[in-house]
Structure formats: C-alpha cells, structure tokens
PDB file of C-alpha atoms in Angstrom:
ATOM      1  CA  LEU A   1      49.242 -45.568 -68.802  1.00  0.00           C
ATOM      2  CA  MET A   2      51.764 -42.926 -67.861  1.00  0.00           C
ATOM      3  CA  ILE A   3      51.315 -40.698 -64.826  1.00  0.00           C
ATOM      4  CA  SER A   4      52.988 -37.338 -64.127  1.00  0.00           C
ATOM      5  CA  TRP A   5      53.694 -36.157 -60.595  1.00  0.00           C
ATOM      6  CA  ASP A   6      54.710 -32.926 -58.921  1.00  0.00           C
ATOM      7  CA  LEU A   7      57.384 -34.342 -56.624  1.00  0.00           C
ATOM      8  CA  GLN A   8      57.678 -31.253 -54.424  1.00  0.00           C
ATOM      9  CA  ALA A   9      53.931 -30.989 -53.782  1.00  0.00           C
ATOM     10  CA  GLN A  10      53.596 -34.780 -53.838  1.00  0.00           C
ATOM     11  CA  GLU A  11      50.579 -34.466 -56.135  1.00  0.00           C
ATOM     12  CA  ARG A  12      49.443 -36.510 -59.090  1.00  0.00           C
ATOM     13  CA  LEU A  13      49.136 -34.158 -62.071  1.00  0.00           C
ATOM     14  CA  ASN A  14      47.970 -36.079 -65.140  1.00  0.00           C
ATOM     15  CA  ASP A  15      47.237 -39.528 -66.485  1.00  0.00           C
ATOM     16  CA  PHE A  16      48.310 -40.015 -70.072  1.00  0.00           C
ATOM     17  CA  GLN A  17      46.053 -42.698 -71.541  1.00  0.00           C
ATOM     18  CA  GLY A  18      45.501 -44.128 -74.985  1.00  0.00           C
ATOM     19  CA  HIS A  19      47.867 -46.995 -75.721  1.00  0.00           C
ATOM     20  CA  SER A  20      46.289 -50.444 -75.818  1.00  0.00           C
ATOM     21  CA  LYS A  21      49.474 -52.231 -74.681  1.00  0.00           C
ATOM     22  CA  PRO A  22      52.386 -51.418 -72.291  1.00  0.00           C
ATOM     23  CA  LEU A  23      54.740 -48.505 -72.974  1.00  0.00           C
ATOM     24  CA  THR A  24      58.256 -49.111 -74.254  1.00  0.00           C
ATOM     25  CA  SER A  25      59.769 -45.617 -74.348  1.00  0.00           C
ATOM     26  CA  ILE A  26      59.161 -41.996 -73.350  1.00  0.00           C
ATOM     27  CA  ALA A  27      60.708 -38.877 -74.918  1.00  0.00           C
ATOM     28  CA  ILE A  28      60.201 -35.274 -73.829  1.00  0.00           C
ATOM     29  CA  ASP A  29      60.551 -32.498 -76.387  1.00  0.00           C
ATOM     30  CA  PRO A  30      62.721 -29.859 -74.643  1.00  0.00           C
ATOM     31  CA  LYS A  31      61.395 -27.072 -76.908  1.00  0.00           C
ATOM     32  CA  THR A  32      57.645 -27.676 -76.536  1.00  0.00           C
ATOM     33  CA  PRO A  33      55.243 -28.890 -73.828  1.00  0.00           C
ATOM     34  CA  ILE A  34      54.948 -32.269 -75.569  1.00  0.00           C
ATOM     35  CA  VAL A  35      55.803 -35.741 -74.276  1.00  0.00           C
ATOM     36  CA  PHE A  36      55.928 -38.719 -76.622  1.00  0.00           C
ATOM     37  CA  THR A  37      55.269 -42.353 -75.720  1.00  0.00           C
ATOM     38  CA  SER A  38      55.762 -45.548 -77.699  1.00  0.00           C
ATOM     39  CA  SER A  39      54.242 -48.938 -77.102  1.00  0.00           C
ATOM     40  CA  TYR A  40      53.919 -52.579 -77.980  1.00  0.00           C
ATOM     41  CA  ASP A  41      50.735 -51.474 -79.805  1.00  0.00           C
ATOM     42  CA  THR A  42      52.903 -50.165 -82.733  1.00  0.00           C
ATOM     43  CA  HIS A  43      51.955 -46.494 -82.220  1.00  0.00           C
ATOM     44  CA  ILE A  44      53.586 -43.328 -80.963  1.00  0.00           C
ATOM     45  CA  ARG A  45      51.426 -40.830 -79.101  1.00  0.00           C
ATOM     46  CA  ALA A  46      52.074 -37.137 -78.481  1.00  0.00           C
ATOM     47  CA  TYR A  47      50.583 -35.619 -75.317  1.00  0.00           C
ATOM     48  CA  ASP A  48      50.301 -32.087 -74.035  1.00  0.00           C
ATOM     49  CA  ILE A  49      52.249 -32.231 -70.765  1.00  0.00           C
ATOM     50  CA  LYS A  50      50.039 -29.694 -68.987  1.00  0.00           C
ATOM     51  CA  SER A  51      46.620 -31.105 -69.876  1.00  0.00           C
ATOM     52  CA  GLY A  52      47.477 -34.774 -70.385  1.00  0.00           C
ATOM     53  CA  HIS A  53      45.479 -34.832 -73.627  1.00  0.00           C
ATOM     54  CA  CYS A  54      46.694 -36.845 -76.595  1.00  0.00           C
ATOM     55  CA  THR A  55      47.301 -34.403 -79.439  1.00  0.00           C
ATOM     56  CA  GLN A  56      48.436 -36.839 -82.121  1.00  0.00           C
ATOM     57  CA  VAL A  57      48.876 -40.528 -82.879  1.00  0.00           C
ATOM     58  CA  LEU A  58      51.768 -41.450 -85.170  1.00  0.00           C
ATOM     59  CA  SER A  59      51.311 -44.662 -87.127  1.00  0.00           C
ATOM     60  CA  GLY A  60      53.796 -46.225 -89.475  1.00  0.00           C
ATOM     61  CA  HIS A  61      55.373 -49.214 -87.766  1.00  0.00           C
ATOM     62  CA  SER A  62      53.942 -52.734 -88.047  1.00  0.00           C
ATOM     63  CA  ASP A  63      55.434 -54.117 -84.810  1.00  0.00           C
ATOM     64  CA  THR A  64      56.490 -52.911 -81.340  1.00  0.00           C
ATOM     65  CA  VAL A  65      58.028 -49.421 -81.281  1.00  0.00           C
ATOM     66  CA  SER A  66      61.067 -50.076 -79.085  1.00  0.00           C
ATOM     67  CA  CYS A  67      62.611 -46.614 -78.742  1.00  0.00           C
ATOM     68  CA  ILE A  68      61.805 -42.968 -79.462  1.00  0.00           C
ATOM     69  CA  LYS A  69      64.077 -39.926 -79.174  1.00  0.00           C
ATOM     70  CA  VAL A  70      63.706 -36.235 -79.988  1.00  0.00           C
ATOM     71  CA  TYR A  71      66.517 -34.147 -81.430  1.00  0.00           C
ATOM     72  CA  GLY A  72      65.878 -30.661 -82.811  1.00  0.00           C
ATOM     73  CA  ASN A  73      63.039 -30.815 -85.326  1.00  0.00           C
ATOM     74  CA  TYR A  74      63.037 -34.604 -85.504  1.00  0.00           C
ATOM     75  CA  LEU A  75      61.559 -37.525 -83.639  1.00  0.00           C
ATOM     76  CA  VAL A  76      63.174 -40.872 -84.493  1.00  0.00           C
ATOM     77  CA  SER A  77      61.518 -44.199 -83.724  1.00  0.00           C
ATOM     78  CA  SER A  78      62.957 -47.700 -83.902  1.00  0.00           C
ATOM     79  CA  SER A  79      60.851 -50.833 -84.121  1.00  0.00           C
ATOM     80  CA  HIS A  80      60.817 -54.595 -84.016  1.00  0.00           C
ATOM     81  CA  ASP A  81      59.526 -54.399 -87.624  1.00  0.00           C
ATOM     82  CA  THR A  82      63.274 -53.965 -88.523  1.00  0.00           C
ATOM     83  CA  THR A  83      62.947 -50.254 -89.452  1.00  0.00           C
ATOM     84  CA  LEU A  84      63.486 -46.814 -88.013  1.00  0.00           C
ATOM     85  CA  GLN A  85      61.411 -43.794 -88.974  1.00  0.00           C
ATOM     86  CA  VAL A  86      62.360 -40.134 -88.951  1.00  0.00           C
ATOM     87  CA  TRP A  87      59.392 -37.862 -88.186  1.00  0.00           C
ATOM     88  CA  ASP A  88      59.599 -34.113 -88.895  1.00  0.00           C
ATOM     89  CA  LYS A  89      57.937 -31.930 -86.246  1.00  0.00           C
ATOM     90  CA  ARG A  90      57.685 -29.049 -88.751  1.00  0.00           C
ATOM     91  CA  LYS A  91      55.584 -31.193 -91.099  1.00  0.00           C
ATOM     92  CA  THR A  92      52.967 -32.210 -88.499  1.00  0.00           C
ATOM     93  CA  PHE A  93      54.992 -35.308 -87.728  1.00  0.00           C
ATOM     94  CA  ASN A  94      54.913 -36.860 -91.152  1.00  0.00           C
ATOM     95  CA  SER A  95      57.350 -39.735 -91.488  1.00  0.00           C
ATOM     96  CA  VAL A  96      59.913 -38.231 -93.845  1.00  0.00           C
ATOM     97  CA  VAL A  97      62.422 -41.080 -94.011  1.00  0.00           C
ATOM     98  CA  VAL A  98      62.129 -44.814 -93.360  1.00  0.00           C
ATOM     99  CA  LEU A  99      65.496 -46.389 -92.524  1.00  0.00           C
ATOM    100  CA  LYS A 100      65.751 -49.964 -93.780  1.00  0.00           C
ATOM    101  CA  GLY A 101      68.791 -52.177 -93.407  1.00  0.00           C
ATOM    102  CA  HIS A 102      68.370 -54.343 -90.325  1.00  0.00           C
ATOM    103  CA  THR A 103      67.141 -57.939 -90.627  1.00  0.00           C
ATOM    104  CA  GLY A 104      66.040 -58.286 -87.004  1.00  0.00           C
ATOM    105  CA  PRO A 105      64.186 -56.207 -84.432  1.00  0.00           C
ATOM    106  CA  VAL A 106      65.730 -52.767 -83.941  1.00  0.00           C
ATOM    107  CA  ASN A 107      66.191 -52.509 -80.175  1.00  0.00           C
ATOM    108  CA  GLY A 108      67.100 -48.838 -80.051  1.00  0.00           C
ATOM    109  CA  HIS A 109      69.101 -45.947 -81.390  1.00  0.00           C
ATOM    110  CA  HIS A 110      71.091 -42.835 -80.554  1.00  0.00           C
ATOM    111  CA  MET A 111      71.163 -39.634 -82.555  1.00  0.00           C
ATOM    112  CA  ASN A 112      72.786 -36.250 -82.958  1.00  0.00           C
ATOM    113  CA  GLU A 113      72.285 -33.316 -85.325  1.00  0.00           C
ATOM    114  CA  LYS A 114      73.641 -35.280 -88.315  1.00  0.00           C
ATOM    115  CA  ASN A 115      73.354 -39.023 -87.709  1.00  0.00           C
ATOM    116  CA  VAL A 116      71.255 -41.854 -86.327  1.00  0.00           C
ATOM    117  CA  TYR A 117      73.030 -44.889 -84.830  1.00  0.00           C
ATOM    118  CA  SER A 118      70.823 -47.987 -84.639  1.00  0.00           C
ATOM    119  CA  TYR A 119      71.406 -51.377 -83.034  1.00  0.00           C
ATOM    120  CA  SER A 120      69.526 -54.598 -83.503  1.00  0.00           C
ATOM    121  CA  SER A 121      69.006 -58.219 -82.578  1.00  0.00           C
ATOM    122  CA  ASP A 122      70.532 -59.002 -85.994  1.00  0.00           C
ATOM    123  CA  GLY A 123      73.928 -58.147 -84.449  1.00  0.00           C
ATOM    124  CA  CYS A 124      74.472 -55.025 -86.550  1.00  0.00           C
ATOM    125  CA  LEU A 125      75.133 -51.431 -85.673  1.00  0.00           C
ATOM    126  CA  LEU A 126      74.164 -49.078 -88.520  1.00  0.00           C
ATOM    127  CA  THR A 127      74.907 -45.388 -88.989  1.00  0.00           C
ATOM    128  CA  TRP A 128      72.523 -43.255 -91.082  1.00  0.00           C
ATOM    129  CA  LYS A 129      72.377 -39.631 -92.209  1.00  0.00           C
ATOM    130  CA  LEU A 130      69.495 -38.142 -90.223  1.00  0.00           C
ATOM    131  CA  LYS A 131      67.907 -36.013 -92.964  1.00  0.00           C
ATOM    132  CA  THR A 132      68.353 -38.297 -95.977  1.00  0.00           C
ATOM    133  CA  GLY A 133      68.360 -41.796 -94.499  1.00  0.00           C
ATOM    134  CA  GLU A 134      71.512 -42.663 -96.419  1.00  0.00           C
ATOM    135  CA  SER A 135      73.369 -45.571 -94.833  1.00  0.00           C
ATOM    136  CA  LYS A 136      76.899 -44.539 -93.870  1.00  0.00           C
ATOM    137  CA  LEU A 137      78.411 -47.430 -91.914  1.00  0.00           C
ATOM    138  CA  ARG A 138      77.545 -51.020 -91.033  1.00  0.00           C
ATOM    139  CA  ILE A 139      79.300 -52.891 -88.208  1.00  0.00           C
ATOM    140  CA  GLU A 140      78.459 -56.582 -87.882  1.00  0.00           C
ATOM    141  CA  THR A 141      78.958 -58.612 -84.729  1.00  0.00           C
ATOM    142  CA  ASN A 142      78.157 -62.229 -84.000  1.00  0.00           C
ATOM    143  CA  TYR A 143      75.789 -61.319 -81.178  1.00  0.00           C
ATOM    144  CA  PRO A 144      72.411 -59.614 -80.819  1.00  0.00           C
ATOM    145  CA  ILE A 145      72.841 -56.027 -79.616  1.00  0.00           C
ATOM    146  CA  GLN A 146      70.360 -55.232 -76.850  1.00  0.00           C
ATOM    147  CA  ARG A 147      71.773 -51.938 -75.520  1.00  0.00           C
ATOM    148  CA  THR A 148      74.527 -49.484 -76.331  1.00  0.00           C
ATOM    149  CA  LYS A 149      75.894 -46.322 -74.756  1.00  0.00           C
ATOM    150  CA  MET A 150      76.962 -43.333 -76.798  1.00  0.00           C
ATOM    151  CA  LYS A 151      79.652 -40.951 -75.594  1.00  0.00           C
ATOM    152  CA  LYS A 152      80.715 -38.146 -77.931  1.00  0.00           C
ATOM    153  CA  LYS A 153      82.367 -39.951 -80.866  1.00  0.00           C
ATOM    154  CA  TYR A 154      82.079 -43.489 -79.511  1.00  0.00           C
ATOM    155  CA  ILE A 155      79.185 -45.886 -79.420  1.00  0.00           C
TER     156      ILE A 155
END
C-alpha cells in the first residue's frame, strides 16, 4: 500500500493498492500523471496519481523487482531474478530489452539518456546501452554491491 498526502492541507489524497507483497521502489514519471511501484510480488504497477487507480500491471520478472526508474520514454526495472528490463512507454510499456549478464540478484541501477548502470550481489557493475541492451563494460569486485551513487561521469 502506498498513500499520497497533501502536506500543506494535511489531507490524505489517495491509497494506491494492488500489490500482494511490500513495495521495494517508487518512480514518478515527470512528464505524465503516473507513479510506478515495484514489489516483492515480482510486478510493477502504474497508477494515475490523481485518482489512485491502477492503470497497468507490468509482468516480466520472476523474482523481487528491486528498483525502478523512469528516464524519458523508458522505465527500467532491476530484479533479484538477475535481469533488468527496459520498458518503452510509447509501446504501452512492452518490455523491449531484457538485460542479462549478472549471476546474482540485481540490487539496483542508475540511468541516463544513453546508458544503464547496474549493480548486483554478484559483485559486478555492468554498463549497458539503454536502447539496444548491448553490454559495454563489466567491473568485477570481490564484494556484493548493495548500493551505489552516481554523479555525472562517476558511479
């Protein structure tokens, strides 16, 4: 369950319901009145911010969806099923590219207009071309990567 509030009026606006397990990530599309949620239930849900109604359920992962982010026309999701998926908003959120290369749960990702940067419990940081899914760079560490911070050209 996710709840939206008007902080100035101190009023509860909407309850966003539908997931069968706890939420893991929230992403707001800055160009539309849509908010996305991901969950341990393996699904991504799109909600109309004003009404609170679920407008679409995105299915494609087989384990927890750990992170979702919106950039331009794309929504990217990472999952404990070891994959990331690139969803195209212009194609009614069809998964257009599945990014495979990690051997452990993908804990999250960052993205920009050209690339996706994923990190995983397998100790690897991978760089992918956003539109094609082509793997560009693989950095291996000896430790699981739980979180990263991206700043301009550095991750």
